[in-house]
PDB file of C-alpha atoms in Angstrom:
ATOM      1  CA  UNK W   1     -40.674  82.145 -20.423  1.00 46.00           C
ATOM      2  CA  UNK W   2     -39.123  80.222 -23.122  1.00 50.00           C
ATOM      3  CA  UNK W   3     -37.178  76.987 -22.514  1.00 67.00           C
ATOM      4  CA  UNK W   4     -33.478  77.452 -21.148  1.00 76.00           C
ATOM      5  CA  UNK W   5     -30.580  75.931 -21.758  1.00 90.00           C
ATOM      6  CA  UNK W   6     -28.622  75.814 -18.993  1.00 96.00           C
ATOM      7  CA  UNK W   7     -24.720  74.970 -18.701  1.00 97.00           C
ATOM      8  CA  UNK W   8     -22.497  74.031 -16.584  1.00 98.00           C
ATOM      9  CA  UNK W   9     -19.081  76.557 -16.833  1.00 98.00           C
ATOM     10  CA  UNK W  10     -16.270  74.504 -15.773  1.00 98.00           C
ATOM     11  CA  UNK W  11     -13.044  77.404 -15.568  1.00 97.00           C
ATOM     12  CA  UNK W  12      -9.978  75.147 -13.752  1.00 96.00           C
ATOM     13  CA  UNK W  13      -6.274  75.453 -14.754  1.00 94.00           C
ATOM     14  CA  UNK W  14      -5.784  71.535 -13.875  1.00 93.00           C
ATOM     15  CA  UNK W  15      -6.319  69.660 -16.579  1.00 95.00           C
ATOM     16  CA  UNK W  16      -6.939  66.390 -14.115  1.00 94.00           C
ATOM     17  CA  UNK W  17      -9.472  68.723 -12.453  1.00 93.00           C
ATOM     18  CA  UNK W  18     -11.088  69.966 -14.937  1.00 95.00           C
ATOM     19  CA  UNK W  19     -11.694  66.611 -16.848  1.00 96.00           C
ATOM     20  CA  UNK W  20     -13.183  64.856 -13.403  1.00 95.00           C
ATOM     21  CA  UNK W  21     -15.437  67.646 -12.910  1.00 96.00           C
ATOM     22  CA  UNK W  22     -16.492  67.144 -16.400  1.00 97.00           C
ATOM     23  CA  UNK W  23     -17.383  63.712 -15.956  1.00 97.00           C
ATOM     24  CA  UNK W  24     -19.057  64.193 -12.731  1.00 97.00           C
ATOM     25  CA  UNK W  25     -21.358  66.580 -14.246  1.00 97.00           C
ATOM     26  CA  UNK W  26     -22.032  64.496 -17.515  1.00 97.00           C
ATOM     27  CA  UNK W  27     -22.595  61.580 -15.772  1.00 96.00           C
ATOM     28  CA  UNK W  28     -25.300  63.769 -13.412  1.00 95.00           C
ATOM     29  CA  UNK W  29     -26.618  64.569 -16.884  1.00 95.00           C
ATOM     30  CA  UNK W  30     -25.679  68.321 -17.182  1.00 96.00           C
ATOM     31  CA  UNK W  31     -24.096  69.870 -19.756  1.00 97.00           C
ATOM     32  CA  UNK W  32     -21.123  71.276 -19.095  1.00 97.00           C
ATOM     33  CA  UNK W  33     -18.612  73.108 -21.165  1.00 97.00           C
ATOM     34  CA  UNK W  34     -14.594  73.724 -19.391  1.00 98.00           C
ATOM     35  CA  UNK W  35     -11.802  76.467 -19.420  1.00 97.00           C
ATOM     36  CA  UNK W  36      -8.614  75.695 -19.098  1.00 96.00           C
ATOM     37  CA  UNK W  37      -8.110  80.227 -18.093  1.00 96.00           C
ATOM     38  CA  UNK W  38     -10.243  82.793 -16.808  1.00 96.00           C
ATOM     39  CA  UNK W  39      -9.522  84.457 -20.400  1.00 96.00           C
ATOM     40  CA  UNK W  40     -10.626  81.701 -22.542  1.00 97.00           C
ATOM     41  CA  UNK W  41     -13.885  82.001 -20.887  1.00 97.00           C
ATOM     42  CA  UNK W  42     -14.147  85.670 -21.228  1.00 96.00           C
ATOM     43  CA  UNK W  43     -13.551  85.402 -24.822  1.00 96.00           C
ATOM     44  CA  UNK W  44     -16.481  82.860 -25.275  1.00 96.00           C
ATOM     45  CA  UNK W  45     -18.362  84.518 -22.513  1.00 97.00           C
ATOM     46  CA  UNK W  46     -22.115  85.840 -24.082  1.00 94.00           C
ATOM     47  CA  UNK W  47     -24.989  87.622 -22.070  1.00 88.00           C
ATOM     48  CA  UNK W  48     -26.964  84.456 -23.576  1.00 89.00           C
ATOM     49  CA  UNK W  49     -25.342  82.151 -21.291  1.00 94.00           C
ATOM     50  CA  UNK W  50     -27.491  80.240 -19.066  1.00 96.00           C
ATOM     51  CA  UNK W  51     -26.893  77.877 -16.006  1.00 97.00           C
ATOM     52  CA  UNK W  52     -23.607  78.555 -13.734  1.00 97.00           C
ATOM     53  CA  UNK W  53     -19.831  78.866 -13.633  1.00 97.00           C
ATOM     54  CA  UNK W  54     -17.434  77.112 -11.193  1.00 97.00           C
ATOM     55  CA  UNK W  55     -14.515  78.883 -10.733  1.00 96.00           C
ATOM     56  CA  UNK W  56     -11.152  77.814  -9.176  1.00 94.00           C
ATOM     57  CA  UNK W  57     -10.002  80.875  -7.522  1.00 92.00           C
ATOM     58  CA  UNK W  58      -6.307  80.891  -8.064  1.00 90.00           C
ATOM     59  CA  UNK W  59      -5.267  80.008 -11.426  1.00 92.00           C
ATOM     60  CA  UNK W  60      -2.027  81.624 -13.744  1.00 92.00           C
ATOM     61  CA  UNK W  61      -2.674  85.028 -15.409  1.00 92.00           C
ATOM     62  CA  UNK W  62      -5.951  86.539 -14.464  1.00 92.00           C
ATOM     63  CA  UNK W  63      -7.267  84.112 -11.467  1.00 92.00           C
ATOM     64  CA  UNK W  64     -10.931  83.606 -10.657  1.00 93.00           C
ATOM     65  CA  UNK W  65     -11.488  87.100  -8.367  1.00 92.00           C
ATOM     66  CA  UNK W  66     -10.693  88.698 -11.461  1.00 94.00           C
ATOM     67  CA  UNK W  67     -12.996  87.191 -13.765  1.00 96.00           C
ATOM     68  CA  UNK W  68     -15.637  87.635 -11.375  1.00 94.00           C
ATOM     69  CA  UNK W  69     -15.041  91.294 -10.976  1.00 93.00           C
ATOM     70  CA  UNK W  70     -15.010  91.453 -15.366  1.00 95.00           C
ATOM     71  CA  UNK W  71     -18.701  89.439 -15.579  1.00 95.00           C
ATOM     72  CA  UNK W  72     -19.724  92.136 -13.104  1.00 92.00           C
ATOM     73  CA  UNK W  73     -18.721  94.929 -15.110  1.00 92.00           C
ATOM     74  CA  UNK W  74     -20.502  92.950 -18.235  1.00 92.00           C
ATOM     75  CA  UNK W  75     -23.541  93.112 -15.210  1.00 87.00           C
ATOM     76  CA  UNK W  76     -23.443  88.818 -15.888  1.00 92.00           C
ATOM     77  CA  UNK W  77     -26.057  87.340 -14.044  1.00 91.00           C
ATOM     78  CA  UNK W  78     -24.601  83.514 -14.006  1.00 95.00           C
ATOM     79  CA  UNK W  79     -24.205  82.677 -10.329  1.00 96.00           C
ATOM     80  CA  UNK W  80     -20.556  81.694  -9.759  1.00 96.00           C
ATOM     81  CA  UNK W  81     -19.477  78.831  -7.110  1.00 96.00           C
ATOM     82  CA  UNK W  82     -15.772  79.467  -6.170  1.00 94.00           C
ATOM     83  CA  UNK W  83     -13.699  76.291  -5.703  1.00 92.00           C
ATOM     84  CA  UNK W  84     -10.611  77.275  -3.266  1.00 88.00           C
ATOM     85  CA  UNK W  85      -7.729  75.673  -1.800  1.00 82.00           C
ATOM     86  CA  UNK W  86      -6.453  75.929   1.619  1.00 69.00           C
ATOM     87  CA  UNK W  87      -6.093  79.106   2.659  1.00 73.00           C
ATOM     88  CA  UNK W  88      -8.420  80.589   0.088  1.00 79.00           C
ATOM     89  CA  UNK W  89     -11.607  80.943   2.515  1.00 78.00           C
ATOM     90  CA  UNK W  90     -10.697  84.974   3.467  1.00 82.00           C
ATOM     91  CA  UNK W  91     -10.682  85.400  -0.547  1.00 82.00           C
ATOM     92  CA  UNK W  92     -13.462  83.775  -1.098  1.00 82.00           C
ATOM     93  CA  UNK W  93     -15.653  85.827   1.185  1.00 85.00           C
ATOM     94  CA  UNK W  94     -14.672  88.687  -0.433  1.00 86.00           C
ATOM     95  CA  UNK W  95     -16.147  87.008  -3.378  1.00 86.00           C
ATOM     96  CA  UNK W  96     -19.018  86.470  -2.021  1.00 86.00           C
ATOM     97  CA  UNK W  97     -19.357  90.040  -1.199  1.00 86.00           C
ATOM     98  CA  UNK W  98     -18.976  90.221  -4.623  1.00 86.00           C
ATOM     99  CA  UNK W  99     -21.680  88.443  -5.474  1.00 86.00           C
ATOM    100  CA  UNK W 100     -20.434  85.318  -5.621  1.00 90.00           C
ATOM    101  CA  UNK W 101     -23.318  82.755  -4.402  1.00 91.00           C
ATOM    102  CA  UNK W 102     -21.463  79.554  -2.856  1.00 92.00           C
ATOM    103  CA  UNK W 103     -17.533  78.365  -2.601  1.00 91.00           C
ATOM    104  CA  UNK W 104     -15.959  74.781  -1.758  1.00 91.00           C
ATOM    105  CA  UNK W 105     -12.894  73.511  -0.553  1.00 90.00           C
ATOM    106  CA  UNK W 106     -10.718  71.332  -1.871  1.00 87.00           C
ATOM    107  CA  UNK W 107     -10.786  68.621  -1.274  1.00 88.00           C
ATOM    108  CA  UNK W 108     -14.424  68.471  -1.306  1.00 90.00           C
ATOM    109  CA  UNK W 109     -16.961  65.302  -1.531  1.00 94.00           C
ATOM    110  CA  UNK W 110     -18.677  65.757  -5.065  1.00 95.00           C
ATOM    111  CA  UNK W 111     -21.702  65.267  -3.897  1.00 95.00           C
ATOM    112  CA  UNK W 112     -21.965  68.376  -1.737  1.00 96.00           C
ATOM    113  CA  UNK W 113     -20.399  70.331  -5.253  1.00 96.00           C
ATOM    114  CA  UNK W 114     -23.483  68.585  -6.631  1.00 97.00           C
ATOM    115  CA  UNK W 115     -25.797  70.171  -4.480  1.00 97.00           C
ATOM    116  CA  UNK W 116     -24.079  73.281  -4.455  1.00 96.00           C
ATOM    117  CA  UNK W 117     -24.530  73.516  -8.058  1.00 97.00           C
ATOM    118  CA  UNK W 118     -28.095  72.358  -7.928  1.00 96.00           C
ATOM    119  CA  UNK W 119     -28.734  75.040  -6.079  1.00 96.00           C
ATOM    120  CA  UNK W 120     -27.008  78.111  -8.254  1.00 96.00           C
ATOM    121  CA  UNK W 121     -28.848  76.506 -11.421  1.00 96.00           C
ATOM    122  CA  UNK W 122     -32.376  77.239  -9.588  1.00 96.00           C
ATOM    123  CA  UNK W 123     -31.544  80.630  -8.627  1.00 95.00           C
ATOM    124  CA  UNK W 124     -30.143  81.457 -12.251  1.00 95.00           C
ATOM    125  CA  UNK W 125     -33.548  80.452 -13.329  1.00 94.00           C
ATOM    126  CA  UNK W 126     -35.053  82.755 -11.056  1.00 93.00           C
ATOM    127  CA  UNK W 127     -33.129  85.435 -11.939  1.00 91.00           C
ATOM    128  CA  UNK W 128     -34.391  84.780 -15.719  1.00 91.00           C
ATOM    129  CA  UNK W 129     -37.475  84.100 -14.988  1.00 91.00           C
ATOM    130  CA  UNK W 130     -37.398  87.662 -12.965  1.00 90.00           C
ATOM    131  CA  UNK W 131     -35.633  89.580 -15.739  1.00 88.00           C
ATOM    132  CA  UNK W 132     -37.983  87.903 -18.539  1.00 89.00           C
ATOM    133  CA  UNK W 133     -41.403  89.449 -16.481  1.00 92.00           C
ATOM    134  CA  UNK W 134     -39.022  93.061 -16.445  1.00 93.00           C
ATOM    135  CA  UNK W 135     -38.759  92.960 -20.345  1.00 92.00           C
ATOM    136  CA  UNK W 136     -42.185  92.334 -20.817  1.00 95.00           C
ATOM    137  CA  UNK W 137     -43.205  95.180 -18.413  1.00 95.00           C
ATOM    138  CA  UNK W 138     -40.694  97.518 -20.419  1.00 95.00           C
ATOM    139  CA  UNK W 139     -42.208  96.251 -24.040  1.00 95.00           C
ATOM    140  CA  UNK W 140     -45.577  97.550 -22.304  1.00 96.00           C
ATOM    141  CA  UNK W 141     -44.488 100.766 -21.530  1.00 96.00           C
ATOM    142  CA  UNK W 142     -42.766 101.084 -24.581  1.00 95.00           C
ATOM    143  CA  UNK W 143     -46.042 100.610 -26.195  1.00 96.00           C
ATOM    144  CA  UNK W 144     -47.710 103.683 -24.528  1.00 97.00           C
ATOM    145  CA  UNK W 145     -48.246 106.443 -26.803  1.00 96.00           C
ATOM    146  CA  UNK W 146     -46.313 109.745 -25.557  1.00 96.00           C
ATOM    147  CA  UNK W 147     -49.147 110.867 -24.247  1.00 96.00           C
ATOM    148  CA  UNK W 148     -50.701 107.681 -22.624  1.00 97.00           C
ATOM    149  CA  UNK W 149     -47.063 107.781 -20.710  1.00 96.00           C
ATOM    150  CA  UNK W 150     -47.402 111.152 -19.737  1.00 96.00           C
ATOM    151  CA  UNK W 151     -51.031 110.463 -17.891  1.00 96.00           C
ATOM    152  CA  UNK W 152     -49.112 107.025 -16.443  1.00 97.00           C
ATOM    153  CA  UNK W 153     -47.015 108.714 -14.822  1.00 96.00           C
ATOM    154  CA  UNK W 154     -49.361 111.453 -13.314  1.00 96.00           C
ATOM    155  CA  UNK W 155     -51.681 108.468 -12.232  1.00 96.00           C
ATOM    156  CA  UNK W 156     -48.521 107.076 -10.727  1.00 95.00           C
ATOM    157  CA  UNK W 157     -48.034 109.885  -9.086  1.00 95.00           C
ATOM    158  CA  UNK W 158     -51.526 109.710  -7.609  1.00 94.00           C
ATOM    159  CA  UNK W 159     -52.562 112.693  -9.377  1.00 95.00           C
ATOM    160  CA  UNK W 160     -57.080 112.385 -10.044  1.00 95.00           C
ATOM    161  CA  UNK W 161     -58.670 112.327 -13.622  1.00 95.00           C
ATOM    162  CA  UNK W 162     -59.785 115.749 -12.517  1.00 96.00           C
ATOM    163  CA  UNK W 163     -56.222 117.396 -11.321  1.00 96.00           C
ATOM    164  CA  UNK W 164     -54.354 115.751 -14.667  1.00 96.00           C
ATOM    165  CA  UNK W 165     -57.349 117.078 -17.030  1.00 96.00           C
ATOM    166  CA  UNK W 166     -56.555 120.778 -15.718  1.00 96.00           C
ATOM    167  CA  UNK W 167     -53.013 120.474 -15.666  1.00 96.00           C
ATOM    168  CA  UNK W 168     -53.070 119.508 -19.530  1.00 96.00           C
ATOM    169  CA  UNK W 169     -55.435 121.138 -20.174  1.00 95.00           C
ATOM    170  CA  UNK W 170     -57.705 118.329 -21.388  1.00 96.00           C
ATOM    171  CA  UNK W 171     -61.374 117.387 -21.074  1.00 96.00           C
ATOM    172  CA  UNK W 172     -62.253 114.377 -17.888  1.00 95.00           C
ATOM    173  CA  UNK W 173     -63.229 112.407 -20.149  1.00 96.00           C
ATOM    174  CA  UNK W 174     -60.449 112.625 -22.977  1.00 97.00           C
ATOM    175  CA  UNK W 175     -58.341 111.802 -19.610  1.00 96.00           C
ATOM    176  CA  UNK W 176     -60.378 108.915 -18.982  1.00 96.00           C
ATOM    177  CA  UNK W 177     -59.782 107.207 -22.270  1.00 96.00           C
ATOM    178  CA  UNK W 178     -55.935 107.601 -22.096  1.00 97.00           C
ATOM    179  CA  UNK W 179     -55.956 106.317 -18.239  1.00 96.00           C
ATOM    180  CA  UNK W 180     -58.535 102.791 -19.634  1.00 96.00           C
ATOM    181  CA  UNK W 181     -56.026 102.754 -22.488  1.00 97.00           C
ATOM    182  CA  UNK W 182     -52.339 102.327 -20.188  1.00 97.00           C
ATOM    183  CA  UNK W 183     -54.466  99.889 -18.076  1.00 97.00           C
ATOM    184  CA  UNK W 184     -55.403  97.898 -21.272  1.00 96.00           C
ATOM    185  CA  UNK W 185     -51.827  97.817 -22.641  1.00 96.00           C
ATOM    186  CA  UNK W 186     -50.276  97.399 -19.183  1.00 96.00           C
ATOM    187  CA  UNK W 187     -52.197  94.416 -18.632  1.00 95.00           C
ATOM    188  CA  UNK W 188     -53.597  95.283 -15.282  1.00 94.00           C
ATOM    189  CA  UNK W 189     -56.978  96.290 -13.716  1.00 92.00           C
ATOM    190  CA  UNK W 190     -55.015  97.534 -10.603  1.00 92.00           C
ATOM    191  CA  UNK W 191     -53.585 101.210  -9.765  1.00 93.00           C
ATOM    192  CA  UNK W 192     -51.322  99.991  -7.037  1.00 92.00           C
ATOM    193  CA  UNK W 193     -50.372  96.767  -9.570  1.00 93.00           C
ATOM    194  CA  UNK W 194     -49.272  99.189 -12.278  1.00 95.00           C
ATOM    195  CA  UNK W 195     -47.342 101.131  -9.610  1.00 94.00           C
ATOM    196  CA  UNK W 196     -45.391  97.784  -8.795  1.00 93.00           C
ATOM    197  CA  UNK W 197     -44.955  97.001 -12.026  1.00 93.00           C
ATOM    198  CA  UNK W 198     -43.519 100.466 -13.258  1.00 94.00           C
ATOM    199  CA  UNK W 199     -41.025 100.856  -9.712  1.00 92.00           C
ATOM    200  CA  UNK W 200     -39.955  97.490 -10.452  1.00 90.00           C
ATOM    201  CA  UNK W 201     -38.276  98.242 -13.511  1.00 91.00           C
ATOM    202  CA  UNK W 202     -37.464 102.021 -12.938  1.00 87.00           C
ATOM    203  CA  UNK W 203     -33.694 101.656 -12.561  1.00 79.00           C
ATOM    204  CA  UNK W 204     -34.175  99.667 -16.280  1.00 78.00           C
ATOM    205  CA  UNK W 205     -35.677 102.436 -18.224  1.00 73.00           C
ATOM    206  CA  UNK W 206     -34.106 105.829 -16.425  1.00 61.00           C
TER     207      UNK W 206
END
């Protein structure tokens, strides 16, 4: 996996706020970029951001429940950490039934927002790190001839050299070559490995 660049995504309607959390995180040694509106984010918002947003959850015009339900639809993996008032904590379960992975009251002591963030940056690596071994699975398939993807997915199916030879009406051996050939270009020695690797990223390619 290639070197990330992770940011910080500071979205707070309080300019005071916003400009302390800023140089909290800058003098942690993060980079960190703020919003003054859910919508100015949105507007810079790219599927090549990296690293994690906190989010105040009420703010004027489109507040931070609504954001979070627009990255969803955009299928954004950036963890979000909701930062609510009093009052706030029945909203912010909801978002984190939403996906959201952490919130904090205000007031709050920055070094638990610290940690909190600490901890949404590793999993958003993670979730990279996860997606980048998906790609490369779906650049291997992709790489299967039509019919080296046809006799995958009868091996797959647990179907023997013998059964898929028949069934295409194919010499064992012909068979054989195909079946050393998807092993070669999967990268993998293993029947039940390629199995994994294909289920892993079925909802990806379907």
């Amino acid at each position: 996996m290639t070197d990330i660049q992770q940011t910080v995504y500071v979205v707070e309607d309080d300019e005071a706020v916003r400009d302390s959390l800023e140089l909290l995180l800058k003098s942690d040694g993060k980079p960190v970029k703020t919003y003054e509106s859910a919508n100015a984010f949105l507007k810079d918002y790219s599927d090549k951001m990296a690293g994690c947003i906190v989010l105040d959850i009420r703010m004027p015009g489109m507040d931070g429940m609504e954001l979070q339900k627009k990255l969803n639809e955009k299928h954004s993996i950036l963890p979000i950490i909701f930062v609510t008032g009093h009052g706030d904590v029945p909203m912010a379960v909801d978002a984190m039934k939403e996906g959201a992975v952490d919130f904090i009251q205000k007031p709050y002591r920055e070094e638990a927002l610290l940690e909190k963030i600490e901890a949404a940056l590793e999993q958003d690596l993670e979730q990279r790190k996860t997606l980048d071994e998906k790609q490369e699975i779906i650049r291997r398939i992709k790489s299967l001839t039509p019919r080296e993807h046809e006799i995958m997915d009868r091996m797959i199916a647990g179907q023997a050299n013998k059964v898929i030879a028949i069934e295409l009406e194919i010499s064992q051996r012909t068979v054989e070559i195909h079946r050393s050939r998807v092993m070669h270009k999967m990268g993998t020695h293993s029947l039940a490995h390629l199995v994994r690797m294909v289920l892993s990223v079925k909802d990806l390619i379907d």
